[in-house]
Coordinates of C-alpha atoms in Angstrom, one line a residue:
X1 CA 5.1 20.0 21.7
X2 CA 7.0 17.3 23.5
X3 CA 4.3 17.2 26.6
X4 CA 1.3 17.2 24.1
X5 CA 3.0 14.1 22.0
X6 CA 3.6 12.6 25.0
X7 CA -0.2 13.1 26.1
X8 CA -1.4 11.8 23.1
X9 CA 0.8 8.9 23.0
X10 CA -0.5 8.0 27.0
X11 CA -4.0 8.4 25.1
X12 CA -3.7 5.9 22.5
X13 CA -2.0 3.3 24.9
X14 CA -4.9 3.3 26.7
X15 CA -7.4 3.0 23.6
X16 CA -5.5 0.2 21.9
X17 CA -5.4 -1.6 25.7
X18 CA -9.3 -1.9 24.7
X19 CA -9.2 -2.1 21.3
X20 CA -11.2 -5.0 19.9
X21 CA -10.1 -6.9 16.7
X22 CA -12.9 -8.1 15.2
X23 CA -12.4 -5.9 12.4
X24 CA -8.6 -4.6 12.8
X25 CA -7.0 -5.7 9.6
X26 CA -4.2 -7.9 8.9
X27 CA -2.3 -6.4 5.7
X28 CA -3.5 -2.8 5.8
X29 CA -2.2 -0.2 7.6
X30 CA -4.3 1.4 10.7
X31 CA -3.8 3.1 14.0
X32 CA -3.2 1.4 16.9
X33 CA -6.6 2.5 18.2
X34 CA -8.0 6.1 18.0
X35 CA -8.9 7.5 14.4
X36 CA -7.1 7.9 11.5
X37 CA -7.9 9.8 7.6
X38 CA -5.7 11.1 4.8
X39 CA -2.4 9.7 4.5
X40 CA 0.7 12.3 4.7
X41 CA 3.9 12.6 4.2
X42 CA 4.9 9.4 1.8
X43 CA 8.1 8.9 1.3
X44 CA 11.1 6.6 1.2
X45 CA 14.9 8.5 2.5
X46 CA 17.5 6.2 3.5
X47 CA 16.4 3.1 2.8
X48 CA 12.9 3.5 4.8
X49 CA 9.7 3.8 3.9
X50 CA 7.6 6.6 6.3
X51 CA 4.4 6.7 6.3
X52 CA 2.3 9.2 8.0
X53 CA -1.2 9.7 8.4
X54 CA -3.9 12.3 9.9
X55 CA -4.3 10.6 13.6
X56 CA -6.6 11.1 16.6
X57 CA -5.3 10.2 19.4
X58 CA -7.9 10.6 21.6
X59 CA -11.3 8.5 20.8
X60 CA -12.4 6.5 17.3
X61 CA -14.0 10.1 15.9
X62 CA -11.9 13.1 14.1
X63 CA -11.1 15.4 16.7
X64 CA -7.5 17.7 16.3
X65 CA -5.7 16.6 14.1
X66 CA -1.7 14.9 15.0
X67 CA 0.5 13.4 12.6
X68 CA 0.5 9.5 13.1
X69 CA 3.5 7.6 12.2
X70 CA 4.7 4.0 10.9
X71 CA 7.8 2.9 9.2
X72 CA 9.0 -0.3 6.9
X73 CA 12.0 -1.5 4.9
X74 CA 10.4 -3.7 2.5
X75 CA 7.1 -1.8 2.0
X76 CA 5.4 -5.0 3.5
X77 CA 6.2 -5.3 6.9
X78 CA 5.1 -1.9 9.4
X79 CA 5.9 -1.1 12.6
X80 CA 4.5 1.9 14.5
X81 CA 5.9 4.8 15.6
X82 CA 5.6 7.3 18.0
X83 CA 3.2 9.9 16.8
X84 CA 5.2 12.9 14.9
X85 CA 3.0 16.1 14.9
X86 CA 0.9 17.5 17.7
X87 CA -1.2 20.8 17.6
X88 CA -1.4 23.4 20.1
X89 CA 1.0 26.4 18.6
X90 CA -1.1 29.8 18.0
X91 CA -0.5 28.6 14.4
X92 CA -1.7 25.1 14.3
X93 CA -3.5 24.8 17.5
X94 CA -7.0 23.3 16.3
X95 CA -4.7 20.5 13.8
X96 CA -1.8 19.6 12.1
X97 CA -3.5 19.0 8.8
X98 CA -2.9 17.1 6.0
X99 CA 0.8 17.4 4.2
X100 CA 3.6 15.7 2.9
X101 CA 7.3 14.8 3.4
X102 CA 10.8 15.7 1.5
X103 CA 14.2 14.9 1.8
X104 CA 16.1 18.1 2.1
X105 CA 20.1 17.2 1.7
X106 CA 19.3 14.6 4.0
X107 CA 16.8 16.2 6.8
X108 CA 13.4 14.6 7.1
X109 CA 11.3 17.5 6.3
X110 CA 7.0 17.4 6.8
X111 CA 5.5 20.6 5.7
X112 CA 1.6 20.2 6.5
X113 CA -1.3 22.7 7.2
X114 CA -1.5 24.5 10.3
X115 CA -5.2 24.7 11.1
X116 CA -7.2 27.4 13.5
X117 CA -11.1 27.6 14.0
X118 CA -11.5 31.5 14.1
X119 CA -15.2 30.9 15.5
X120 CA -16.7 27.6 16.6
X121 CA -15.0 24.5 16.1
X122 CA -16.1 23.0 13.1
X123 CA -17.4 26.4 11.1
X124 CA -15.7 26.1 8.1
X125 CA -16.9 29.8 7.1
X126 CA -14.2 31.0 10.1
X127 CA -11.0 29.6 9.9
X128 CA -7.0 30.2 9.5
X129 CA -5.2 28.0 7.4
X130 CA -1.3 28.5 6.7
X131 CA 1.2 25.8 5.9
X132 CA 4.3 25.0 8.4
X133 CA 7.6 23.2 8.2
X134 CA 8.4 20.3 10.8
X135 CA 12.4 18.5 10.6
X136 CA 13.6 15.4 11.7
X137 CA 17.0 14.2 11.9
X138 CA 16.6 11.1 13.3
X139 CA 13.2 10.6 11.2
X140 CA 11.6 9.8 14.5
X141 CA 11.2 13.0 16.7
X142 CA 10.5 16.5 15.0
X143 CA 10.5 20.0 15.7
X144 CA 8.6 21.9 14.0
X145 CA 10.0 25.3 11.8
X146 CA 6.8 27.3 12.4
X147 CA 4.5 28.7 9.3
X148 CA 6.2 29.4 5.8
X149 CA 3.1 30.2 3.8
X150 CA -0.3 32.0 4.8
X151 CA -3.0 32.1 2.7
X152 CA -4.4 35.1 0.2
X153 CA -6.3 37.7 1.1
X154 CA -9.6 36.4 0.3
X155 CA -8.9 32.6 0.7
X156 CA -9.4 30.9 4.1
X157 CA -9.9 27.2 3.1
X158 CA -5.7 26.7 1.8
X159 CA -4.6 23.9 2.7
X160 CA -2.6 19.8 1.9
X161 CA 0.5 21.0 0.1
X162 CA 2.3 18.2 -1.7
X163 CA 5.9 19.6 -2.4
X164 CA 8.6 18.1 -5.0
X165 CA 12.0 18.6 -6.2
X166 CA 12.4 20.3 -10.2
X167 CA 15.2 21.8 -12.1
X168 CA 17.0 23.1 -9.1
X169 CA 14.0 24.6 -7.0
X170 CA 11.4 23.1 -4.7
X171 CA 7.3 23.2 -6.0
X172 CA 4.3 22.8 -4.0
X173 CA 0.7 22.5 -5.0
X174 CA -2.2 23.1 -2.6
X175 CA -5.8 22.7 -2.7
X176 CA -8.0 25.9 -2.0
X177 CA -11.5 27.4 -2.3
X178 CA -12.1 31.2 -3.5
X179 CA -15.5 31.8 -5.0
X180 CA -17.0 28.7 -3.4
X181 CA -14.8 27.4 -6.4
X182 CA -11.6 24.1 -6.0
X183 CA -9.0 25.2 -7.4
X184 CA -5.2 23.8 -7.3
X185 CA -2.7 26.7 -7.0
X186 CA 1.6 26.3 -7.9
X187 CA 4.4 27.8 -5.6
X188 CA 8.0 27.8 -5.7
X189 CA 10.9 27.8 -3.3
X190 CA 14.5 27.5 -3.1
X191 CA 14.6 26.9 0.1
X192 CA 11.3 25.5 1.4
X193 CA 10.7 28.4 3.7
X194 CA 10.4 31.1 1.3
X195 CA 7.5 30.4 -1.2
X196 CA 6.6 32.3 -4.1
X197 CA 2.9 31.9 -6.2
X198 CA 3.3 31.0 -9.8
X199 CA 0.2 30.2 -10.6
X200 CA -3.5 28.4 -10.5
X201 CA -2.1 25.1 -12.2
X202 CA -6.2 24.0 -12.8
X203 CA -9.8 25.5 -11.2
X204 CA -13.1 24.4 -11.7
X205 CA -15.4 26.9 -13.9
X206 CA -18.6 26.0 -12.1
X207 CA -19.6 24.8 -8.8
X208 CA -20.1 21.1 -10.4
X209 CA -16.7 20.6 -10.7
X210 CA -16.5 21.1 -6.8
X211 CA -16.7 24.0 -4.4
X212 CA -13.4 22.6 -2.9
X213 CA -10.2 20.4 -4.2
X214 CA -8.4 18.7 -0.9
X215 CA -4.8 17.0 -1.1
X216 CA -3.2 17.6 -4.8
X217 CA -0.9 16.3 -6.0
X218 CA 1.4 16.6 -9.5
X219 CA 3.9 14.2 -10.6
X220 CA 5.1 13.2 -14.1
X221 CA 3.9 9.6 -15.4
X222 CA 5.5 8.0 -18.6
X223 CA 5.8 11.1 -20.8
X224 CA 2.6 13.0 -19.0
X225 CA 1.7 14.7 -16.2
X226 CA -0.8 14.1 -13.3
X227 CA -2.8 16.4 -11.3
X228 CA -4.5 14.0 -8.9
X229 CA -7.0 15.9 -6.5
X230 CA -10.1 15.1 -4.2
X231 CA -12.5 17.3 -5.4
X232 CA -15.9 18.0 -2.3
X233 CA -19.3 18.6 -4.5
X234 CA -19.9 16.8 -7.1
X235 CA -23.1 15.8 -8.3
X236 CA -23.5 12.2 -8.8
X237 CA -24.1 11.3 -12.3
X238 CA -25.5 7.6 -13.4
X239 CA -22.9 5.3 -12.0
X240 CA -20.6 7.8 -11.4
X241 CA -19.4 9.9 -8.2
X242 CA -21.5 8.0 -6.2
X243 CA -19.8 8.7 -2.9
X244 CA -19.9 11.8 -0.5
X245 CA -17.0 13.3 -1.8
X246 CA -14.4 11.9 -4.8
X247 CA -11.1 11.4 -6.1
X248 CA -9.8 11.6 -9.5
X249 CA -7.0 13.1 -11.8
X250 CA -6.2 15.2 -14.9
X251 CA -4.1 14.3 -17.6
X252 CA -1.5 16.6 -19.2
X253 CA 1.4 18.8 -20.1
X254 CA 3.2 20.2 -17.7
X255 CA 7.1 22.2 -17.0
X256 CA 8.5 25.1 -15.2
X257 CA 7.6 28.4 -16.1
X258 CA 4.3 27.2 -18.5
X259 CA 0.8 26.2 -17.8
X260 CA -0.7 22.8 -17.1
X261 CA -2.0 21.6 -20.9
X262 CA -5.3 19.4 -19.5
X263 CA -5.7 16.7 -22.2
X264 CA -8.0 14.1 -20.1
X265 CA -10.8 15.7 -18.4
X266 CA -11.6 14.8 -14.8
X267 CA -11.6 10.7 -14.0
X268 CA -12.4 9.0 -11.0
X269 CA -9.4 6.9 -9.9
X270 CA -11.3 4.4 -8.1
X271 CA -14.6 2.9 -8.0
X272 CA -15.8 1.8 -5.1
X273 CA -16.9 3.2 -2.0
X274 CA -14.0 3.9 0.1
X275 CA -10.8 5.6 -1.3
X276 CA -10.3 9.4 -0.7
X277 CA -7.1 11.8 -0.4
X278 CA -4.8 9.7 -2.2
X279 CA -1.4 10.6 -2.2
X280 CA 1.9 9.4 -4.3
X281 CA 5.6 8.9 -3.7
X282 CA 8.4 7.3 -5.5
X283 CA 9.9 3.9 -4.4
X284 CA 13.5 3.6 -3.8
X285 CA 13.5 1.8 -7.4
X286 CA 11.9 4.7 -9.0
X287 CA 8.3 3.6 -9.5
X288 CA 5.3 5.9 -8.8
X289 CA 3.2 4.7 -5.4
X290 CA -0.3 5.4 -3.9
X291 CA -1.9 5.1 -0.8
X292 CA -5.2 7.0 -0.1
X293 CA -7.4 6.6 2.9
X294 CA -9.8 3.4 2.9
X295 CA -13.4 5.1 4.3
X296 CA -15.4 8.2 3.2
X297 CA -17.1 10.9 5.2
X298 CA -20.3 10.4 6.5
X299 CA -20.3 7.1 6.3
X300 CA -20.8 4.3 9.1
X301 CA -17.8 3.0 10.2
X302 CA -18.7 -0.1 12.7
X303 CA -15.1 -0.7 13.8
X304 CA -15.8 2.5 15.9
X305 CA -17.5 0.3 18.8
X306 CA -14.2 -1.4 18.8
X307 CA -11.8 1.5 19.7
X308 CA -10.7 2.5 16.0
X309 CA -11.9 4.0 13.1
X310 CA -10.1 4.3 9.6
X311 CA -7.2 2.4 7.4
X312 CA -5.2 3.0 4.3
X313 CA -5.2 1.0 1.0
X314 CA -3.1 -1.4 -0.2
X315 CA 0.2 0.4 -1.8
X316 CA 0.0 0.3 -5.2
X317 CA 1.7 1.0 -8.5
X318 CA 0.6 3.5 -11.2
X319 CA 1.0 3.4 -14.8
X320 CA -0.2 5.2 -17.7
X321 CA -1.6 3.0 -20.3
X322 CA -1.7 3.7 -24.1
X323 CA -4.9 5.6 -24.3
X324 CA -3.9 8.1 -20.9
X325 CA -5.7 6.4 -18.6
X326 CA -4.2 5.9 -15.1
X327 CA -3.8 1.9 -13.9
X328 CA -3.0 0.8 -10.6
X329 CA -1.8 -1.8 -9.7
X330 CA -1.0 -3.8 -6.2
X331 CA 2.4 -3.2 -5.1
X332 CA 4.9 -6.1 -6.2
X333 CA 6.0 -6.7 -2.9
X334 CA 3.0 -7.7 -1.3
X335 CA 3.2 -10.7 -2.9
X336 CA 6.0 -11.6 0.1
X337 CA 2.6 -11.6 2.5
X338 CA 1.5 -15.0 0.4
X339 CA 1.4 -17.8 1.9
X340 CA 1.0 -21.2 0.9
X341 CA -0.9 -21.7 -2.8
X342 CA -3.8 -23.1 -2.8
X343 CA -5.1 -24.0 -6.9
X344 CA -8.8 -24.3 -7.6
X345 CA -9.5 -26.0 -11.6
X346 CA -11.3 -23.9 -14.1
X347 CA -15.1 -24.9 -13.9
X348 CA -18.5 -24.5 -15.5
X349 CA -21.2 -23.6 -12.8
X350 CA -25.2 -23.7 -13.5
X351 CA -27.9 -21.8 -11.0
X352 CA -25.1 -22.9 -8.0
X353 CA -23.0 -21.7 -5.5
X354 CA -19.5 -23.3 -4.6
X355 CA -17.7 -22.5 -1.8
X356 CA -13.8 -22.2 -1.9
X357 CA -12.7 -22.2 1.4
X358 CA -12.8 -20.0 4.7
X359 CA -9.0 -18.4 4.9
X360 CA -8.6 -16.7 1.7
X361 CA -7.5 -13.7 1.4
X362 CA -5.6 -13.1 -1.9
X363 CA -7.5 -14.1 -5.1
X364 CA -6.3 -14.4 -8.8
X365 CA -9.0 -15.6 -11.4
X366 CA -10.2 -14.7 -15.1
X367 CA -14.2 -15.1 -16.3
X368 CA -15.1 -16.2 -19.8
X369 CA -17.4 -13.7 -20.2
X370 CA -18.6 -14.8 -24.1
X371 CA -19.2 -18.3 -22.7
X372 CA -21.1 -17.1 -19.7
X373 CA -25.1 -16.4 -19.8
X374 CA -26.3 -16.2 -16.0
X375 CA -27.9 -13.3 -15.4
X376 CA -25.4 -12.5 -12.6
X377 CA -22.4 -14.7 -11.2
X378 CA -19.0 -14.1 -9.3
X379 CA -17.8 -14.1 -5.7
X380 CA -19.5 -14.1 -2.4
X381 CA -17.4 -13.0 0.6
X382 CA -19.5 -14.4 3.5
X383 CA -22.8 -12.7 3.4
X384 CA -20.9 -9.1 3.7
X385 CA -20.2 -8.6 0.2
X386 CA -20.1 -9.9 -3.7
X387 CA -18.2 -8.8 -6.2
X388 CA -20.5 -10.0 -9.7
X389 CA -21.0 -9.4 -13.1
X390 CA -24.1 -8.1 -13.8
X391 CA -24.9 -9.3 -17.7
X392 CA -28.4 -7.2 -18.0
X393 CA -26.5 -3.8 -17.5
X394 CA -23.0 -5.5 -18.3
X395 CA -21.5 -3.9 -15.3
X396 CA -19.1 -5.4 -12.6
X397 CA -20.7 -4.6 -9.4
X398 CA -19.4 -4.3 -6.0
X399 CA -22.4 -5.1 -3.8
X400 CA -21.8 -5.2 0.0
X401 CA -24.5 -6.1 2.7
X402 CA -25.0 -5.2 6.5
X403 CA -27.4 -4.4 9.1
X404 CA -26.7 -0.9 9.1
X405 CA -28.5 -0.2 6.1
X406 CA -26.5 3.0 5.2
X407 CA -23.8 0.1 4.4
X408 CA -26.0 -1.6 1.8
X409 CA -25.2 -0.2 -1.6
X410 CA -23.4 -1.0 -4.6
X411 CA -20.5 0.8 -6.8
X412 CA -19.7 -0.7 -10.2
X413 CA -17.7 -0.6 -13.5
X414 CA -18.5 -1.1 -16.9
X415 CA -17.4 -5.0 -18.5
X416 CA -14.1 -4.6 -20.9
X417 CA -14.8 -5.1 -24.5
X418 CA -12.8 -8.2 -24.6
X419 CA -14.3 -11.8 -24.0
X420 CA -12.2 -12.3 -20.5
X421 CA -12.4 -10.8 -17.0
X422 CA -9.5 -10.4 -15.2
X423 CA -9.6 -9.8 -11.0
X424 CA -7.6 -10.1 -8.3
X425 CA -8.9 -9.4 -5.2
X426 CA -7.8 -8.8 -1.8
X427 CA -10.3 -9.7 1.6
X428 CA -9.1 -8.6 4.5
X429 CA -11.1 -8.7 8.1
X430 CA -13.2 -5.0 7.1
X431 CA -12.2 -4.3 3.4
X432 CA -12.6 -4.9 -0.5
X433 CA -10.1 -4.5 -2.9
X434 CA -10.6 -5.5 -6.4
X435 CA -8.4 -4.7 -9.2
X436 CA -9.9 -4.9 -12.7
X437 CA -8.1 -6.4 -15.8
X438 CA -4.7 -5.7 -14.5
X439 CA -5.4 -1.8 -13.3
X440 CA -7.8 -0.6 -16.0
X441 CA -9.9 -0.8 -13.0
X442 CA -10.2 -0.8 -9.1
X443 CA -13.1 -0.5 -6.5
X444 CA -12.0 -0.5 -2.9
X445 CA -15.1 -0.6 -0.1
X446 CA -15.2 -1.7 3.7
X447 CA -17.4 -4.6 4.5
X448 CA -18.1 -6.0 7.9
X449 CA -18.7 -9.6 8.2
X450 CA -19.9 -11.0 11.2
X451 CA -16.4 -13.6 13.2
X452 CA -16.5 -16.4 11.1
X453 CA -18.1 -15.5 8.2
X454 CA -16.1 -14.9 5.5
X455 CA -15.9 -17.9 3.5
X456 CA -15.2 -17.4 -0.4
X457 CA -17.9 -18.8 -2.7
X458 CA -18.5 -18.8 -5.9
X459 CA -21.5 -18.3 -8.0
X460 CA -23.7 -18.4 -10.9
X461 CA -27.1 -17.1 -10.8
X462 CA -30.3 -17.9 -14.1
X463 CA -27.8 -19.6 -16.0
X464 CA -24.0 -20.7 -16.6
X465 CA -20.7 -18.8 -16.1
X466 CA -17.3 -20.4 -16.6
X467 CA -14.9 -19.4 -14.5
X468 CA -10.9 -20.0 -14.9
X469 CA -8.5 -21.4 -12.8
X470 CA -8.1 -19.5 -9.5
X471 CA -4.5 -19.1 -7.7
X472 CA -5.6 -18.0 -3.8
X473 CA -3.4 -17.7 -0.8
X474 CA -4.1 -17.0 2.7
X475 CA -1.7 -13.6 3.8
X476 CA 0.4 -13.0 7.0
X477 CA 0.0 -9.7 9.0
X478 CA 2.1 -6.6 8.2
X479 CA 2.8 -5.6 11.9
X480 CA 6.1 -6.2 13.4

C-alpha cells in the first residue's frame, strides 16, 4: 500500500497546486483538492479528534475510493493529513469504502468495506463487497488486517459498517440490499476479527422504503435508541424527500440479545438539499456528534472547475427532545471561530430590503412571526440564495439561485406553532446551513455566489415583518 499512498499523495499535491478558491470554504472541512463523499471513521482517542472521509485523489470526480485524513484538538481547528487507506489488494482493489474507527486498548482501528467490481466498473449488479480491518499505532500510517467479514450468500451490495463497544463485546451494523430491499443487519465480535450475525436490526417491507440503506449507524440517545441510515429510493412525497437519495433515523428500544422496538417511524434528519451519509461519534466530554457529507449525487457541483468537489457539515450536537424527535445543534466549540460582534437593532421593515453588511458569516436572529404579514420576508445571501418565510403556505423555505438551472430549487420546513422564529445561520464561500428554533430543524444546501457577492440583506416582501435583534460575526478559517 505504501507506493500506492504515496502515488496518491503526489496526485493531490499536484491538484491542490491548481486548486482555485473561489469556492473552497473557510470553516468546513474539504480535501485539499481532488474529491471527497461520506465521512468515515469519527472518532476522538487520546485527546484527538480524526476525521476521515471517502477521498479521490486523483481528479474532482469519484473514482476508487482511498481513505482521506484530517486531525484537530479542539474540534475547530483541522490540519490535513496524509491520506490513510489506498485500494489495490485482491480484496479492496476497486475502493476502500465507507467505514468507521475504534479504539481497541489503545490501537487506532478503521474497519471499512473492501470493494471489487466483478464486471464493469460501475455495474452495481456484479460486485464483491466484504469488510476489512486497518491499525494504526501512531494514528497516522496504517496497515491494513485484511477482510474479517464477507457477505451472505445471496447479498452482494454489504457494505459501511459502523462498529461500537457494549457489555463486554464489540457490535457492528451494516447497510445491505437482498430482495432489491435496505435493510440494516447486527453482528457481534469479541475480538473485531471474528464476527458473528445476530440479526436484521430493521428492513424495509416494500421497495418505498428504499431498495438500499448506505452507512448505519446505532447509538443510544437520552433513554432511546437511534438507528440513523441513508436510505437510496424513495419516492418524494409533497415537501418531503425531495433529494436523489435521503437521510433519516428510527427511534426506539434497543439491548443485547433483543430486537430493535421502532417507536418513531422513518424521519428525515435534515432538510435541505445537501446532507447525506451522516455518521456520529462521542466527544471526549461524552456528547453525541455528527458530520455527514455536504452534496448529493447527481447533482452539479461547480467547484469541480476549480480542482475539488465535496465538503462535510458543520459538527454538530444531537439531542432528543421531549416528543423523540432528534435536534441538532452546531457544535459549542465553533463558537471559538467568532470573531468580532457585530449587533444589528430589532426593526420593522415594509415592501424593503436592508442590507447588513458584506463579511458575515455567522447569524443569530428571531422573527415575530404573529406581528408579521408580508407575503414572504427573511434573508438574502447575495443573489445565490434566501432563506424566507413563506406566510401563504407557512413554510420556511430555503431557496437558492444559479445559472446552472439544475441548482435552482427550493427545500423547506413547516413554521413552528409558536409566534417566534428562531435561526441561526452559517454562510460560508459554497454552503447554507440553517438551524431551526434551536435544532427542531436544519436545512443544509450548497450555493455558489459569484466573488464578491455575498452580502447579507434583509427583507420583507407585500407587507411588514419584524425582525429581532441580530448578533453576526465574521468567522476565521479552520486550517492550520
Amino acid at each position: 500500500m505504501k507506493k500506492a499512498l504515496a502515488q496518491a499523495e503526489h496526485a493531490v499535491e499536484a491538484l491542490r497546486a491548481q486548486r482555485q478558491d473561489d469556492y473552497y470554504p473557510r470553516f468546513h472541512l474539504a480535501p485539499l483538492a481532488g474529491w471527497i463523499n461520506d465521512p468515515n471513521g469519527l472518532i476522538c482517542i487520546d485527546g484527538v479528534y480524526h476525521v476521515f472521509f471517502q477521498h479521490h485523489p486523483y481528479d474532482e470526480n469519484w473514482g476508487p475510493m482511498h481513505w482521506g485524513h484530517a486531525t484537530s484538538k479542539d474540534l475547530v481547528h483541522w490540519q490535513h493529513q496524509p491520506i490513510a487507506l489506498a485500494p489495490g489488494d485482491d480484496y479492496d482493489k476497486d475502493g476502500c469504502f465507507s467505514g468507521c474507527a475504534v479504539d481497541d486498548n489503545g490501537v487506532l482501528t478503521l474497519i471499512y468495506t473492501g470493494h471489487v467490481w466483478l464486471g464493469q466498473a460501475g455495474d452495481d449488479s456484479q460486485l464483491r463487497e466484504v469488510q476489512c480491518l486497518a491499525t494504526s499505532h501512531d494514528g497516522i500510517n496504517f496497515i491494513k488486517q485484511g477482510p474479517v467479514l464477507s457477505a451472505p450468500e445471496g447479498i452482494m451490495h454489504f457494505r459501511d459498517p459502523k462498529v461500537w463497544r457494549q457489555a463486554d463485546e464489540w457490535w457492528m451494523v451494516l447497510g445491505a440490499k437482498e430482495h432489491n430491499l435496505g435493510q440494516a443487519r447486527l453482528y457481534r465480535s469479541t475480538d473485531l476479527r471474528h464476527w458473528q450475525f445476530e440479526r436484521v436490526l430493521a428492513a424495509a417491507s416494500s421497495e418505498s422504503q428504499g431498495y438500499m440503506w448506505e452507512c448505519p449507524d446505532m447509538f443510544p440517545l437520552a433513554d432511546r435508541h437511534v438507528l440513523l441510515f441513508s436510505p437510496q429510493g424513495l419516492a418524494a412525497q409533497g415537501y418531503d424527500n425531495r433529494n436523489r437519495f435521503q437521510s433519516g433515523y428510527l427511534l426506539g428500544n434497543w439491548q443485547p440479545e433483543n430486537e430493535f422496538s421502532i417507536t418513531r417511524p422513518f424521519s428525515e434528519l435534515d432538510a435541505g438539499h445537501d446532507f447525506y451519509a451522516p455518521q456520529t461519534f462521542v466527544a471526549a466530554d461524552g456528547r453525541r456528534l455528527l458530520f455527514a457529507w455536504m452534496d448529493m449525487w447527481e447533482s452539479p457541483m461547480p467547484s469541480k472547475q476549480h480542482g475539488w468537489a465535496g465538503a462535510l457539515t458543520l459538527p454538530r450536537e444531537l439531542t432528543l427532545n421531549e416528543k423523540g424527535k432528534l435536534q441538532m445543534h452546531p457544535a459549542r466549540e465553533l463558537a471559538a471561530l467568532r470573531g468580532e460582534k457585530q449587533q444589528f437593532a430589532a426593526a420593522l421593515y415594509r415592501n424593503q430590503h436592508h442590507t447588513l453588511g458584506d463579511n458575515l458569516q455567522e447569524l443569530i436572529l428571531t422573527v415575530n412571526l404573529a406581528a408579521s404579514d408580508a407575503e414572504r420576508y427573511g434573508i438574502n445571501v447575495g443573489q445565490a440564495a434566501r432563506i424566507y418565510v413563506d406566510n401563504q403556505a407557512r413554510r420556511l423555505v430555503l431557496e437558492r439561485f444559479s445559472h446552472e438551472p439544475a441548482l435552482c430549487s427550493c427545500r423547506s420546513v413547516a413554521l413552528p406553532e409558536s409566534d417566534k422564529l428562531a435561526l441561526q445561520i452559517f454562510v460560508d464561500r459554497s454552503s447554507l446551513e440553517v438551524f431551526v428554533n434551536h435544532g427542531e430543524a436544519c436545512l443544509t444546501s450548497r450555493i455558489y455566489p459569484q466573488d464578491g457577492d455575498r452580502h447579507i440583506a434583509l427583507f420583507a416582501e407585500a407587507g411588514s415583518a419584524q425582525f429581532g435583534e441580530i448578533e453576526a460575526w465574521a468567522l476565521n478559517s479552520v486550517w492550520l
